[in-house]
Structures are given as structure tokens and as C-alpha cells.
Amino acid sequence: MTRVLAIDLGGTNLRAAIHTGDVRMLEVLSREPAPASLDAFVVRIRALCAEAGAVEALGIAVPGLVEGSICRWVPNLPWLDGVDVARLFPGLRIALGNDAQIAMLAEAVEGSAKGMSDAILLAIGTGIGSAVLANSRIVAGARGGACSFGWACADMVDEGEERSGWLERVASGRALDALAREIGLADGGRLIDAARAGEKAALAALEAPARRLGTALAGAVALLDPQAVLISGGLAEALDMIRPPLLDAMRRQLPPHLRDIVLRPGQFGSRAGLVGAALAGLAGREWRQVR
């Protein structure tokens, strides 16, 4: 069995695990702040490889645009922009991917999309990441940037923004935090708790982003006809609260034969990046082909 070092690199944290046979039983090595520079990143990965011992492959999930083994655009870690990760670690088999696409790999192989050929994943946390499984292959697009659903827009008069898309601005964790503060709550987590407790102001505040998400998501469902839409990230924990208005908004914009779309949480939660990175490292360059 190939020994894989799995790395889930976020904008603020790095998590590492070793895969030695059972992807559900990864040996977690570290959770720590993300490196502040490319040199620090290389030093830390080499140290983790030494700690893991006899590593043959490296699977890495990053929060940005990836093309092959090259990081094209990683907004929160700009020191990675333009870097060919394979050149940094010669002798190791490298599988590099966008974090949402890597999470989709985990869900398609061993999680909530197991056995499916077509699915959409939305990773909704501070921002919105997304991935599409189509005909048992995770879609990359011409430059690795396919399915950037946080940039979807259902507002004709929105002027756009350089660093984030419309849907991310109105339906991500940041948007929920802002809505929470408007009604005197600390953050989006407290907003969800208050809505779950039946507080009317919280329920009303939560309905708007859920309906925006559903309206925009209808376009993706109509285009792709998936078997399911998976919600992962922090908002997955609030799916019981956002599901009714989200599905209502989505179904209003869909033809009858698509209105029975399944909406479910991802199975791996915050572990999806590590599990997917391990699976990608095991598969190598063709990790996007699920079956």
C-alpha cells in the first residue's frame, strides 16, 4: 500500500495526516497555523514527511485555483501563486487540487455521494467553495477553475467585486455574521442557534441567504441534473434550518422533472479535505476520475 502524506492547507490552518491503508482511519499528524511563506511551507512539509516515514506520495488540498501541479491563484496564500508543487518535492508523486474538488473526491469515493455519477458540492464556510461530479469525473475546466459557484449571481444590478462573487457575499458564513450583528447577535453561529430556538428575528434573517442560495443553485441544478446536492463546511450544521426556504426557492425556478432534487450534508465534514487529499495522493495525477 502506498504511504501518502495528506495535507489540507487552508487560509489560516494546515492539517496533516498519514494514509497507510484505511482512508477512514487516517493517522492525524498535525493541526497548526498555515505557513507564512513558501520557504516555511517547504520546510514544514519536508519535516512532516520525515515524521511520517517512507512517504511515497503527497496529496494537497489548497483554497484556490490549481492547474495540474501548479497553484495559479490562492487568494489567502499569495506566496503559492505560480508555484509548481511538484518541483518543490522531487521524488514524491504529487496530487494537488482545489479544496472543494478534493472534498468532492472524499464524498464521491467514501461519503454522501458514494455510488453516484453526478453531484454538486457546496462547501459553505467563511466563503463558498464548490465542485461538480459529472459522469464519475470531478470537473476541472480548461484552466482548473470550473464550478466556482461562489461567483454565481442572481442579482441583475450587482456591480461585482474583485475578490469575491455575489453568492459568496450574500450567503456565506461572512454574510450570516453580518446579518447576526444586525439583530444584536455575535455571529452566524448564534444566529443559527437563535433560529433553531424559534426566535422570529433570527428566522427572518436566516431566510434571506437561504433563498438567495436556492435561487442561484437552481441554475446549476438545471444545467447539470445532479443526483444530489451536498452541503459541507460550517453551514452543513445548519442544514435543518436553511433546507425549507432553500428548497422552496430552488424548486420555484426548476422544471417539474428536477424538483425532487436531493439536498444532504456531506459525510466527512471538516475532515473531507484530509480524506480527499489522501485519496488523491493514492490515485496520483488522475485523481479526478472517480470510477
Protein backbone atom coordinates (compact mmCIF):
# COMPACT_ATOMS: atom_id res chain seq x y z
CA MET A 1 0.00 0.00 0.00
CA THR A 2 1.33 3.42 -0.99
CA ARG A 3 2.14 5.59 2.02
CA VAL A 4 0.54 9.01 1.44
CA LEU A 5 1.01 12.25 3.33
CA ALA A 6 -2.31 14.14 3.14
CA ILE A 7 -2.24 17.93 3.55
CA ASP A 8 -5.31 20.14 3.93
CA LEU A 9 -3.95 23.67 3.56
CA GLY A 10 -6.37 26.46 4.37
CA GLY A 11 -6.02 30.20 4.53
CA THR A 12 -5.31 30.06 8.27
CA ASN A 13 -4.55 26.42 9.16
CA LEU A 14 -2.62 23.42 7.92
CA ARG A 15 -3.69 19.89 8.79
CA ALA A 16 -1.69 16.78 8.02
CA ALA A 17 -2.37 13.06 8.20
CA ILE A 18 -0.78 9.85 7.02
CA HIS A 19 -2.71 7.27 5.00
CA THR A 20 -1.46 3.72 5.36
CA GLY A 21 -4.42 1.62 4.24
CA ASP A 22 -7.83 2.70 5.54
CA VAL A 23 -8.85 6.20 4.48
CA ARG A 24 -11.43 6.33 7.28
CA MET A 25 -8.72 5.77 9.87
CA LEU A 26 -6.18 8.43 8.91
CA GLU A 27 -3.40 9.00 11.41
CA VAL A 28 -3.55 12.74 12.09
CA LEU A 29 -0.07 14.21 12.47
CA SER A 30 -0.72 17.90 12.98
CA ARG A 31 -3.12 20.82 13.04
CA GLU A 32 -1.25 24.11 13.09
CA PRO A 33 -1.25 27.65 11.65
CA ALA A 34 -0.66 27.83 7.91
CA PRO A 35 2.93 28.67 6.92
CA ALA A 36 3.60 32.35 6.34
CA SER A 37 5.94 31.89 3.37
CA LEU A 38 6.89 29.44 0.65
CA ASP A 39 10.16 28.61 2.39
CA ALA A 40 8.32 27.84 5.63
CA PHE A 41 5.87 25.66 3.72
CA VAL A 42 8.63 23.60 2.10
CA VAL A 43 10.46 23.15 5.40
CA ARG A 44 7.28 22.07 7.19
CA ILE A 45 6.20 19.57 4.54
CA ARG A 46 9.66 18.01 4.49
CA ALA A 47 9.57 17.73 8.27
CA LEU A 48 6.14 16.06 8.17
CA CYS A 49 7.40 13.62 5.52
CA ALA A 50 10.31 12.74 7.79
CA GLU A 51 7.96 12.31 10.75
CA ALA A 52 5.58 10.10 8.75
CA GLY A 53 8.42 7.95 7.39
CA ALA A 54 8.80 6.37 3.95
CA VAL A 55 6.28 8.68 2.26
CA GLU A 56 5.83 7.91 -1.43
CA ALA A 57 3.07 10.35 -2.40
CA LEU A 58 1.78 13.76 -1.36
CA GLY A 59 -1.87 14.79 -1.66
CA ILE A 60 -2.55 18.50 -1.08
CA ALA A 61 -5.80 20.48 -0.95
CA VAL A 62 -5.43 24.26 -1.36
CA PRO A 63 -8.03 27.08 -1.20
CA GLY A 64 -7.62 28.35 -4.72
CA LEU A 65 -7.16 27.76 -8.44
CA VAL A 66 -4.98 24.79 -9.42
CA GLU A 67 -3.83 23.59 -12.84
CA GLY A 68 -2.01 20.27 -12.76
CA SER A 69 0.67 20.61 -10.08
CA ILE A 70 0.75 24.42 -10.34
CA CYS A 71 -1.03 26.81 -7.97
CA ARG A 72 -2.43 29.51 -10.25
CA TRP A 73 -4.28 31.72 -7.73
CA VAL A 74 -4.59 31.19 -3.97
CA PRO A 75 -6.06 34.45 -2.61
CA ASN A 76 -5.36 33.82 1.08
CA LEU A 77 -1.87 32.36 0.48
CA PRO A 78 -0.43 34.53 -2.32
CA TRP A 79 3.07 33.12 -1.81
CA LEU A 80 1.79 29.98 -3.55
CA ASP A 81 0.70 31.80 -6.72
CA GLY A 82 2.56 30.41 -9.74
CA VAL A 83 4.34 27.71 -7.72
CA ASP A 84 4.78 24.23 -9.21
CA VAL A 85 4.47 22.00 -6.16
CA ALA A 86 5.96 19.01 -7.99
CA ARG A 87 9.23 20.92 -8.38
CA LEU A 88 9.36 21.58 -4.64
CA PHE A 89 9.27 17.92 -3.69
CA PRO A 90 11.12 15.83 -6.28
CA GLY A 91 10.88 12.11 -5.75
CA LEU A 92 7.31 12.25 -4.45
CA ARG A 93 4.18 11.58 -6.50
CA ILE A 94 2.13 14.79 -6.27
CA ALA A 95 -1.65 15.20 -6.43
CA LEU A 96 -2.71 18.83 -5.99
CA GLY A 97 -6.28 20.11 -6.04
CA ASN A 98 -8.70 22.84 -5.11
CA ASP A 99 -10.05 22.14 -1.63
CA ALA A 100 -13.71 21.81 -2.70
CA GLN A 101 -12.80 19.43 -5.54
CA ILE A 102 -10.69 17.39 -3.11
CA ALA A 103 -13.64 17.31 -0.67
CA MET A 104 -15.87 16.08 -3.51
CA LEU A 105 -13.42 13.24 -4.11
CA ALA A 106 -13.81 12.16 -0.48
CA GLU A 107 -17.61 12.28 -0.68
CA ALA A 108 -17.75 10.51 -4.06
CA VAL A 109 -15.45 7.65 -3.05
CA GLU A 110 -16.46 7.03 0.57
CA GLY A 111 -19.07 9.62 1.58
CA SER A 112 -22.51 11.03 0.83
CA ALA A 113 -22.07 10.79 -2.97
CA LYS A 114 -20.69 7.24 -2.96
CA GLY A 115 -22.11 5.29 -5.89
CA MET A 116 -23.30 8.45 -7.66
CA SER A 117 -22.11 9.55 -11.08
CA ASP A 118 -23.36 13.15 -10.86
CA ALA A 119 -23.44 15.50 -7.87
CA ILE A 120 -22.79 19.09 -6.79
CA LEU A 121 -20.90 20.01 -3.61
CA LEU A 122 -21.05 23.39 -1.92
CA ALA A 123 -18.54 23.97 0.87
CA ILE A 124 -20.03 26.92 2.74
CA GLY A 125 -17.92 28.41 5.48
CA THR A 126 -16.24 31.79 5.61
CA GLY A 127 -16.55 31.74 1.81
CA ILE A 128 -18.15 29.35 -0.69
CA GLY A 129 -16.21 26.61 -2.42
CA SER A 130 -17.80 24.24 -4.90
CA ALA A 131 -17.22 21.20 -7.05
CA VAL A 132 -19.10 19.12 -9.60
CA LEU A 133 -19.02 15.39 -10.22
CA ALA A 134 -20.19 14.65 -13.78
CA ASN A 135 -20.17 11.20 -15.35
CA SER A 136 -18.00 9.98 -12.43
CA ARG A 137 -15.33 12.63 -13.02
CA ILE A 138 -14.66 15.75 -10.97
CA VAL A 139 -14.86 18.64 -13.42
CA ALA A 140 -11.74 20.83 -13.69
CA GLY A 141 -12.45 23.02 -16.72
CA ALA A 142 -9.93 24.41 -19.20
CA ARG A 143 -7.76 26.08 -16.52
CA GLY A 144 -8.78 24.22 -13.37
CA GLY A 145 -11.34 26.83 -12.33
CA ALA A 146 -14.64 25.15 -13.25
CA CYS A 147 -17.63 25.34 -10.93
CA SER A 148 -16.57 28.40 -8.93
CA PHE A 149 -20.11 28.70 -7.65
CA GLY A 150 -19.39 31.41 -5.10
CA TRP A 151 -19.27 33.70 -8.14
CA ALA A 152 -22.81 32.81 -9.28
CA CYS A 153 -25.15 35.80 -9.38
CA ALA A 154 -28.92 36.19 -9.22
CA ASP A 155 -28.91 40.00 -8.95
CA MET A 156 -29.07 41.96 -12.18
CA VAL A 157 -27.91 45.23 -10.60
CA ASP A 158 -24.98 43.91 -8.57
CA GLU A 159 -21.80 45.74 -9.57
CA GLY A 160 -19.46 42.85 -8.78
CA GLU A 161 -16.29 42.80 -6.72
CA GLU A 162 -12.66 41.98 -7.46
CA ARG A 163 -12.05 39.39 -4.71
CA SER A 164 -15.39 37.64 -4.16
CA GLY A 165 -18.54 36.76 -6.06
CA TRP A 166 -22.14 37.73 -5.42
CA LEU A 167 -23.28 34.46 -3.86
CA GLU A 168 -20.30 34.38 -1.52
CA ARG A 169 -21.08 37.92 -0.40
CA VAL A 170 -24.77 37.22 0.33
CA ALA A 171 -24.90 33.60 1.52
CA SER A 172 -21.57 32.58 3.07
CA GLY A 173 -20.57 32.49 6.71
CA ARG A 174 -19.44 36.11 6.46
CA ALA A 175 -22.92 37.11 5.28
CA LEU A 176 -24.53 35.28 8.21
CA ASP A 177 -22.16 37.01 10.63
CA ALA A 178 -23.24 40.40 9.26
CA LEU A 179 -26.93 39.51 9.47
CA ALA A 180 -26.46 38.31 13.04
CA ARG A 181 -24.90 41.61 14.10
CA GLU A 182 -27.86 43.50 12.61
CA ILE A 183 -30.17 41.86 15.17
CA GLY A 184 -27.74 42.08 18.08
CA LEU A 185 -26.17 38.62 17.92
CA ALA A 186 -22.45 37.89 17.98
CA ASP A 187 -22.07 35.83 14.81
CA GLY A 188 -23.67 33.41 12.35
CA GLY A 189 -23.42 30.52 14.78
CA ARG A 190 -25.52 32.40 17.34
CA LEU A 191 -27.94 33.36 14.57
CA ILE A 192 -28.46 29.69 13.70
CA ASP A 193 -28.91 28.76 17.37
CA ALA A 194 -31.49 31.51 17.81
CA ALA A 195 -33.38 30.42 14.69
CA ARG A 196 -33.36 26.82 15.92
CA ALA A 197 -34.84 28.09 19.20
CA GLY A 198 -37.69 29.69 17.24
CA GLU A 199 -36.74 33.35 17.61
CA LYS A 200 -38.64 35.22 14.89
CA ALA A 201 -35.98 37.83 14.13
CA ALA A 202 -33.36 35.13 13.64
CA LEU A 203 -35.65 33.01 11.46
CA ALA A 204 -36.39 36.03 9.26
CA ALA A 205 -32.70 36.93 8.98
CA LEU A 206 -31.70 33.38 8.03
CA GLU A 207 -34.38 33.06 5.35
CA ALA A 208 -32.86 35.68 3.02
CA PRO A 209 -29.46 33.99 2.45
CA ALA A 210 -31.14 30.60 2.20
CA ARG A 211 -33.45 31.83 -0.56
CA ARG A 212 -30.61 33.54 -2.41
CA LEU A 213 -28.63 30.32 -2.26
CA GLY A 214 -31.57 28.29 -3.54
CA THR A 215 -32.32 30.71 -6.38
CA ALA A 216 -28.73 30.66 -7.63
CA LEU A 217 -28.41 26.92 -7.09
CA ALA A 218 -31.44 26.26 -9.32
CA GLY A 219 -29.38 27.31 -12.33
CA ALA A 220 -26.67 24.77 -11.54
CA VAL A 221 -29.22 22.00 -10.98
CA ALA A 222 -30.98 22.81 -14.25
CA LEU A 223 -27.65 22.82 -16.11
CA LEU A 224 -26.20 19.63 -14.62
CA ASP A 225 -29.14 17.44 -13.47
CA PRO A 226 -27.25 16.00 -10.46
CA GLN A 227 -28.44 13.12 -8.31
CA ALA A 228 -27.81 15.19 -5.18
CA VAL A 229 -26.53 18.50 -3.88
CA LEU A 230 -24.16 18.13 -0.93
CA ILE A 231 -23.63 20.89 1.62
CA SER A 232 -20.38 20.80 3.56
CA GLY A 233 -18.48 23.32 5.64
CA GLY A 234 -19.86 25.14 8.66
CA LEU A 235 -23.30 25.72 7.15
CA ALA A 236 -23.89 21.97 6.89
CA GLU A 237 -24.62 22.04 10.63
CA ALA A 238 -27.48 24.45 9.93
CA LEU A 239 -29.00 22.45 7.09
CA ASP A 240 -32.09 21.66 9.15
CA MET A 241 -32.79 25.40 9.36
CA ILE A 242 -31.94 26.50 5.83
CA ARG A 243 -33.31 23.47 3.95
CA PRO A 244 -37.01 24.55 3.75
CA PRO A 245 -36.51 28.08 2.32
CA LEU A 246 -33.58 26.93 0.16
CA LEU A 247 -35.53 24.08 -1.42
CA ASP A 248 -38.63 26.26 -1.85
CA ALA A 249 -36.64 28.93 -3.70
CA MET A 250 -34.82 26.36 -5.81
CA ARG A 251 -37.93 24.41 -6.81
CA ARG A 252 -39.73 27.57 -7.89
CA GLN A 253 -37.05 28.01 -10.58
CA LEU A 254 -36.86 24.38 -11.73
CA PRO A 255 -38.92 22.32 -14.20
CA PRO A 256 -41.08 19.55 -12.70
CA HIS A 257 -38.69 16.72 -13.54
CA LEU A 258 -35.90 18.32 -11.44
CA ARG A 259 -37.87 19.42 -8.38
CA ASP A 260 -37.22 16.22 -6.45
CA ILE A 261 -33.51 17.08 -6.15
CA VAL A 262 -31.90 15.63 -3.01
CA LEU A 263 -30.17 18.03 -0.62
CA ARG A 264 -27.98 16.41 2.02
CA PRO A 265 -24.96 17.18 4.22
CA GLY A 266 -21.54 15.87 3.34
CA GLN A 267 -20.50 12.89 5.42
CA PHE A 268 -16.96 13.93 6.30
CA GLY A 269 -17.49 17.49 7.48
CA SER A 270 -14.25 19.24 8.31
CA ARG A 271 -12.30 16.01 7.60
CA ALA A 272 -13.23 15.98 3.90
CA GLY A 273 -10.08 17.85 2.87
CA LEU A 274 -7.77 15.37 4.58
CA VAL A 275 -9.68 12.30 3.39
CA GLY A 276 -9.79 13.64 -0.18
CA ALA A 277 -6.11 14.59 -0.14
CA ALA A 278 -5.23 11.06 0.95
CA LEU A 279 -7.34 9.56 -1.84
CA ALA A 280 -5.87 11.98 -4.38
CA GLY A 281 -2.32 11.13 -3.33
CA LEU A 282 -3.16 7.45 -3.66
CA ALA A 283 -4.62 7.93 -7.16
CA GLY A 284 -1.94 10.29 -8.49
CA ARG A 285 -2.43 12.66 -11.43
CA GLU A 286 -5.75 11.10 -12.48
CA TRP A 287 -7.39 11.61 -9.09
CA ARG A 288 -10.38 13.41 -10.62
CA GLN A 289 -11.58 10.19 -12.29
CA VAL A 290 -13.62 8.62 -9.50
CA ARG A 291 -14.56 5.35 -11.23
